[in-house]
Tab-separated table of C-alpha atoms in Angstrom:
chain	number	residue	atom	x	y	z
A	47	UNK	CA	39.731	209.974	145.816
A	48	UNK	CA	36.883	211.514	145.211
A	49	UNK	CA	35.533	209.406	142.508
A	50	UNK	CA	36.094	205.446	141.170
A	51	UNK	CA	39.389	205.918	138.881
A	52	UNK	CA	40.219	202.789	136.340
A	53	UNK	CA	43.701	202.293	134.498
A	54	UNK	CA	44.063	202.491	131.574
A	55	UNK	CA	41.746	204.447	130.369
A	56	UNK	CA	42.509	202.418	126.413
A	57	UNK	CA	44.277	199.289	126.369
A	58	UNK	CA	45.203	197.401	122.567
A	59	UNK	CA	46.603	194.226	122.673
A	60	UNK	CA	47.297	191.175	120.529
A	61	UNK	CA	45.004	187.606	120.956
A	62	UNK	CA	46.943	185.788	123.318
A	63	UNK	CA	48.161	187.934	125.394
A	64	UNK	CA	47.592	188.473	128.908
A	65	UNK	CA	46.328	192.108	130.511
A	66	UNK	CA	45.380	194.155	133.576
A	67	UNK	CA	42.811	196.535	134.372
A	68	UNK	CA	43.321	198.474	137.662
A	69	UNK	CA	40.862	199.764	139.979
A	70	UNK	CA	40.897	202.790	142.556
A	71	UNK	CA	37.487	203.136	144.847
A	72	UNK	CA	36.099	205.279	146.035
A	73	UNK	CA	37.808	206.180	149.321
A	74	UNK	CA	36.032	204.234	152.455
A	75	UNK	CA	34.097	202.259	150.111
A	76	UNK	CA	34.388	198.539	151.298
A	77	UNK	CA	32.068	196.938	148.150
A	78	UNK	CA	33.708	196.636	144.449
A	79	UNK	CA	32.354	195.252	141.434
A	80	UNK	CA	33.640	194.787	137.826
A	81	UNK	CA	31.270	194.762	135.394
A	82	UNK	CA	31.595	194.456	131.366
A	83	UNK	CA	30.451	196.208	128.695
A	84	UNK	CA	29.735	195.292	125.085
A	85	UNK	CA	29.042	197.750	122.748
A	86	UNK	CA	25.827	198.983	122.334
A	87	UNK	CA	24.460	197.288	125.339
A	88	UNK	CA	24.054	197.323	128.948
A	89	UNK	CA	27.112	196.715	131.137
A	90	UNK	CA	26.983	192.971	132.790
A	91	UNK	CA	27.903	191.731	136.371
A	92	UNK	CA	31.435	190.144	136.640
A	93	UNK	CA	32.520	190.171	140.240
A	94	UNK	CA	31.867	191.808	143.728
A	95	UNK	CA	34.640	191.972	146.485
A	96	UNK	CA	33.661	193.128	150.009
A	97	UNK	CA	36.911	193.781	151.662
A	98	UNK	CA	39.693	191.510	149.901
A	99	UNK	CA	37.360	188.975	149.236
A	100	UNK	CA	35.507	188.344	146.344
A	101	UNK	CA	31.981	187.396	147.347
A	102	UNK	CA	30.238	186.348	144.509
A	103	UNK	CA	32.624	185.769	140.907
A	104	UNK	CA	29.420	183.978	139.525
A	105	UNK	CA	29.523	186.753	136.323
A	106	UNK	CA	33.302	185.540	135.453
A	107	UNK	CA	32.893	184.398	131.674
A	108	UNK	CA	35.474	181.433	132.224
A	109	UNK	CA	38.721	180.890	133.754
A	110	UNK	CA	41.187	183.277	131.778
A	111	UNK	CA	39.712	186.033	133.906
A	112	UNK	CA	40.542	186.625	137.481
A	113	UNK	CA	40.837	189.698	139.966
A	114	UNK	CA	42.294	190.540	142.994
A	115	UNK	CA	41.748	192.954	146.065
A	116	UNK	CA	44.893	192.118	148.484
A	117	UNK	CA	43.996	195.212	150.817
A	118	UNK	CA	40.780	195.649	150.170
A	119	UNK	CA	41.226	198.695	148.586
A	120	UNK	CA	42.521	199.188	144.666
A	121	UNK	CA	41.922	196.163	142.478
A	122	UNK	CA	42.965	194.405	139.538
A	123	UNK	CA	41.336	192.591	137.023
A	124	UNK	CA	43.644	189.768	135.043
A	125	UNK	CA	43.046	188.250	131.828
A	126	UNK	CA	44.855	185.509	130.326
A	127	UNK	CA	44.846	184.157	126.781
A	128	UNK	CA	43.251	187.548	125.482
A	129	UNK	CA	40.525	186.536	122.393
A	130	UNK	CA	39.172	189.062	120.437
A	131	UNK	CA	36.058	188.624	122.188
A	132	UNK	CA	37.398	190.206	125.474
A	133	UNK	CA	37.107	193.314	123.603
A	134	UNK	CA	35.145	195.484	125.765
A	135	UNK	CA	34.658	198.752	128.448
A	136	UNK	CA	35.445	197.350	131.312
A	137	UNK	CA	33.837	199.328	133.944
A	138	UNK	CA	34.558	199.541	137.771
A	139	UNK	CA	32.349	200.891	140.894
A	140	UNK	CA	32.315	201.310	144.502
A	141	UNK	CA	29.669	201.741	147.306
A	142	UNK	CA	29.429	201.690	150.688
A	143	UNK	CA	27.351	198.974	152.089
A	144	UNK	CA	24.521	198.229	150.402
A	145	UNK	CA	24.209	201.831	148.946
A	146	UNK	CA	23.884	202.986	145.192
A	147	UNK	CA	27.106	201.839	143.321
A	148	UNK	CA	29.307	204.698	141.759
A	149	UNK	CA	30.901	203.663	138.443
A	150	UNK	CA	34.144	204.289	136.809
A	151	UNK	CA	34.830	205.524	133.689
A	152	UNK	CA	35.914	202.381	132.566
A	153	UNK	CA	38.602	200.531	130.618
A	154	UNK	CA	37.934	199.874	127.309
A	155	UNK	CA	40.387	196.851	126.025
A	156	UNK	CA	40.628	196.213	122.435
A	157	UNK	CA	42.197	192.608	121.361
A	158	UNK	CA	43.501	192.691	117.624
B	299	UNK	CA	15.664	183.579	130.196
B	300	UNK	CA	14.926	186.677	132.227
B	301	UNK	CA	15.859	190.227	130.625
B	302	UNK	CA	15.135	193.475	131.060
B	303	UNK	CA	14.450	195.238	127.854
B	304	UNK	CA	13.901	198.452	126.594
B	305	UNK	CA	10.760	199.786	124.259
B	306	UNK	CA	12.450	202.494	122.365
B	307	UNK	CA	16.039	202.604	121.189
B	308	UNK	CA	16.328	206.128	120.547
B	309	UNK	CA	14.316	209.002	122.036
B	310	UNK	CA	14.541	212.727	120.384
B	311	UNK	CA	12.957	215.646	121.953
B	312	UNK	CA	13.029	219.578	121.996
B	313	UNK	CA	14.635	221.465	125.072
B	314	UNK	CA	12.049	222.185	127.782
B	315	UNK	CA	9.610	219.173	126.230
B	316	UNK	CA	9.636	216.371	128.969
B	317	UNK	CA	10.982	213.306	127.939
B	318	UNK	CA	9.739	209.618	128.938
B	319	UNK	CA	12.012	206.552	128.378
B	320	UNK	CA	10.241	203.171	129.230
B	321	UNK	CA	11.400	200.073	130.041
B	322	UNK	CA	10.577	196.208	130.497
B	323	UNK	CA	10.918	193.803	132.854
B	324	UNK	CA	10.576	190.258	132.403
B	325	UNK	CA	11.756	188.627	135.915
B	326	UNK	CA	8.873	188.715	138.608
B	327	UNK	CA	11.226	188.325	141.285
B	328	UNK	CA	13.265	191.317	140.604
B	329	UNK	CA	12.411	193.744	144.073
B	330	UNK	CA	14.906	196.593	142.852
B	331	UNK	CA	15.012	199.153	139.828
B	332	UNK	CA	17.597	201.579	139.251
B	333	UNK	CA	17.940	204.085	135.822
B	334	UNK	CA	21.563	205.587	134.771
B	335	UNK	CA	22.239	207.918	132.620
B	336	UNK	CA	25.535	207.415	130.848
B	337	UNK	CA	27.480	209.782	128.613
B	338	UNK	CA	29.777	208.998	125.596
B	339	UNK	CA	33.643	207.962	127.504
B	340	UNK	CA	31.973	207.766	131.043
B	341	UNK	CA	30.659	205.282	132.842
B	342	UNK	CA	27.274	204.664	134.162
B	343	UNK	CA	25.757	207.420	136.749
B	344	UNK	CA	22.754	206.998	138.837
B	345	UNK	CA	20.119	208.698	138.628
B	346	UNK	CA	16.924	207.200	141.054
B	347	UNK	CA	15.699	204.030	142.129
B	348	UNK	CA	12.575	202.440	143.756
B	349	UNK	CA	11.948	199.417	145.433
B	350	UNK	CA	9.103	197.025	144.441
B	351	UNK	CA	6.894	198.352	147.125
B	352	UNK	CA	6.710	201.368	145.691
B	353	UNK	CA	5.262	202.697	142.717
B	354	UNK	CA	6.253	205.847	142.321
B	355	UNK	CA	9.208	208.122	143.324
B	356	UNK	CA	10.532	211.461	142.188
B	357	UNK	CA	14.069	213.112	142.183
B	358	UNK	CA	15.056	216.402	141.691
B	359	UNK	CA	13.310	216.839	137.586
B	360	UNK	CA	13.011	213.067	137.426
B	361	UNK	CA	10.586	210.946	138.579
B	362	UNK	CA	10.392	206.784	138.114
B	363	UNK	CA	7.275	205.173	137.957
B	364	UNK	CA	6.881	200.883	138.439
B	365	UNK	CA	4.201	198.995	137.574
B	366	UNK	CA	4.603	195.459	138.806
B	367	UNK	CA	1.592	194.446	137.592
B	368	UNK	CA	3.040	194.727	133.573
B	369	UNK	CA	6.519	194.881	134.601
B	370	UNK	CA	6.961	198.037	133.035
B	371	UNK	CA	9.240	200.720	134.364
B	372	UNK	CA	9.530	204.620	133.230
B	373	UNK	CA	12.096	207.143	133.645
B	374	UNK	CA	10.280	210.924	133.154
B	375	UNK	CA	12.571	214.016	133.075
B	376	UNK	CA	11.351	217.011	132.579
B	377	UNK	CA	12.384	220.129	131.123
B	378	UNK	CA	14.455	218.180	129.307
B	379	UNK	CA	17.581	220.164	128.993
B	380	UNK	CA	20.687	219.526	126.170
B	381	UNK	CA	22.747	218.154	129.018
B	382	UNK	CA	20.308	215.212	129.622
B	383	UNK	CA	21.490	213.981	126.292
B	384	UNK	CA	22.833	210.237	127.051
B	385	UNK	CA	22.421	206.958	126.864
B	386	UNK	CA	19.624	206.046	129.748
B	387	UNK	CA	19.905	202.250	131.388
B	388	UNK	CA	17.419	200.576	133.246
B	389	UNK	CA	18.294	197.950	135.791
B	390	UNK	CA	16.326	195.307	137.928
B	391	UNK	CA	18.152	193.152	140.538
B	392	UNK	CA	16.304	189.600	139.974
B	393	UNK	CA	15.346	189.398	143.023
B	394	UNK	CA	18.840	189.129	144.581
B	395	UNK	CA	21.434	191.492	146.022
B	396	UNK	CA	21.291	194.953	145.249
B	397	UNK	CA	24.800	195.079	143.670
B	398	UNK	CA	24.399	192.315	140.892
B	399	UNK	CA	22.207	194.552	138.263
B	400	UNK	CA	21.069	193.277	135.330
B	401	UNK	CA	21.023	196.541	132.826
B	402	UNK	CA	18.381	196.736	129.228
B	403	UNK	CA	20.428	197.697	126.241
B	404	UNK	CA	19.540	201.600	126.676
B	405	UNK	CA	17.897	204.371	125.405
B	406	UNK	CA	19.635	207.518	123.655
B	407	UNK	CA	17.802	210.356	124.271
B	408	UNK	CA	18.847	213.255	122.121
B	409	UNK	CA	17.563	216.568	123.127
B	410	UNK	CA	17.387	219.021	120.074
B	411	UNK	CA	18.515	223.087	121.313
């Protein structure tokens, strides 16, 4: 596609439950990265994937959150056990090697 | 621990004034800077970058200064037009891979008609 495209665009859930964000690069684009973002500040480094593997998960808060890239294409980022502090945009991007990444527009999740 | 920060939370101008939006960096290491500009419901969108051997660079009515020696980084625009109206992020790399950015809380720059 011709930009990074993230599903759903608003998510609300309950604590406790479990949700997934999708993921759509940039077509070509073998790098992906999640990153968070808390309101009113700067979006923070979650996970990289080149291909289907993810290369450095280092930025993973704890082990309710997980994501996959089975083809190395669209991805999906799992959490489990929602808390209220998972409440967040949580925003997507692409690149191709080790250019400039493009961002998504983002999910935001809410957790009531 | 490290950070990048910003010096000004909020940054109003006139159209056509040039704007300046500065920027700290604590972490010595950091060999990478990169400024986006995002917009209320988007995500982040890049705007220039430098590399630590560099102190200067300009874009097309932006131009990024670095000075290492006070780890200070600035992001000029000028002509500062109603569409530059956004939140503006700085980002340094800590001295590691390109893709794992640290970003400063921001800057909203509000450019009055």
């Amino acid at each position: 596609g011709a930009g990074v495209s993230q599903t759903p665009s608003n998510k609300v859930t309950e604590k406790g439950k479990y949700v997934e964000l999708r993921c759509d690069p940039i077509s070509g684009h073998t790098a992906l990265y999640w990153y968070r973002q808390s309101l009113g500040q700067g979006p923070e480094f979650l996970i990289y994937f080149q291909g289907t593997g993810a290369a450095d998960d280092s930025g993973l808060p704890n082990d309710r959150f997980f994501a996959v890239r089975p083809e190395g294409s669209v991805s999906t980022l799992k959490i489990q056990r929602t808390e209220r502090g998972d409440s967040a945009v949580y925003l997507c991007a692409s690149s191709s090697g080790a250019n400039v990444l493009t961002f998504g527009a983002g999910s935001r999740l809410t957790v009531l | 621990g490290e950070s990048v920060g910003l010096h000004l939370p909020t940054l109003s101008v006139q159209e056509g004034d040039n704007s300046i939006i500065n920027c700290a960096y604590s972490n010595s290491a950091s060999d990478y800077f990169i400024w986006y500009k995002q917009e209320s419901g988007k995500g982040p969108q890049f705007i220039i970058d430098i590399r630590s051997n560099m102190d200067k660079r300009q874009g097309q009515r932006v131009t990024v200064l670095l000075n290492k020696t006070v780890k200070h980084l600035s992001l000029q625009i000028a002509a500062t037009q109603p569409g530059d109206s956004a939140v503006y992020f700085c980002a340094e790399n800590g001295g590691g891979s390109n893709y794992k950015l640290t970003f400063g809380k921001g800057t909203l720059l509000t450019v009055n008609p």
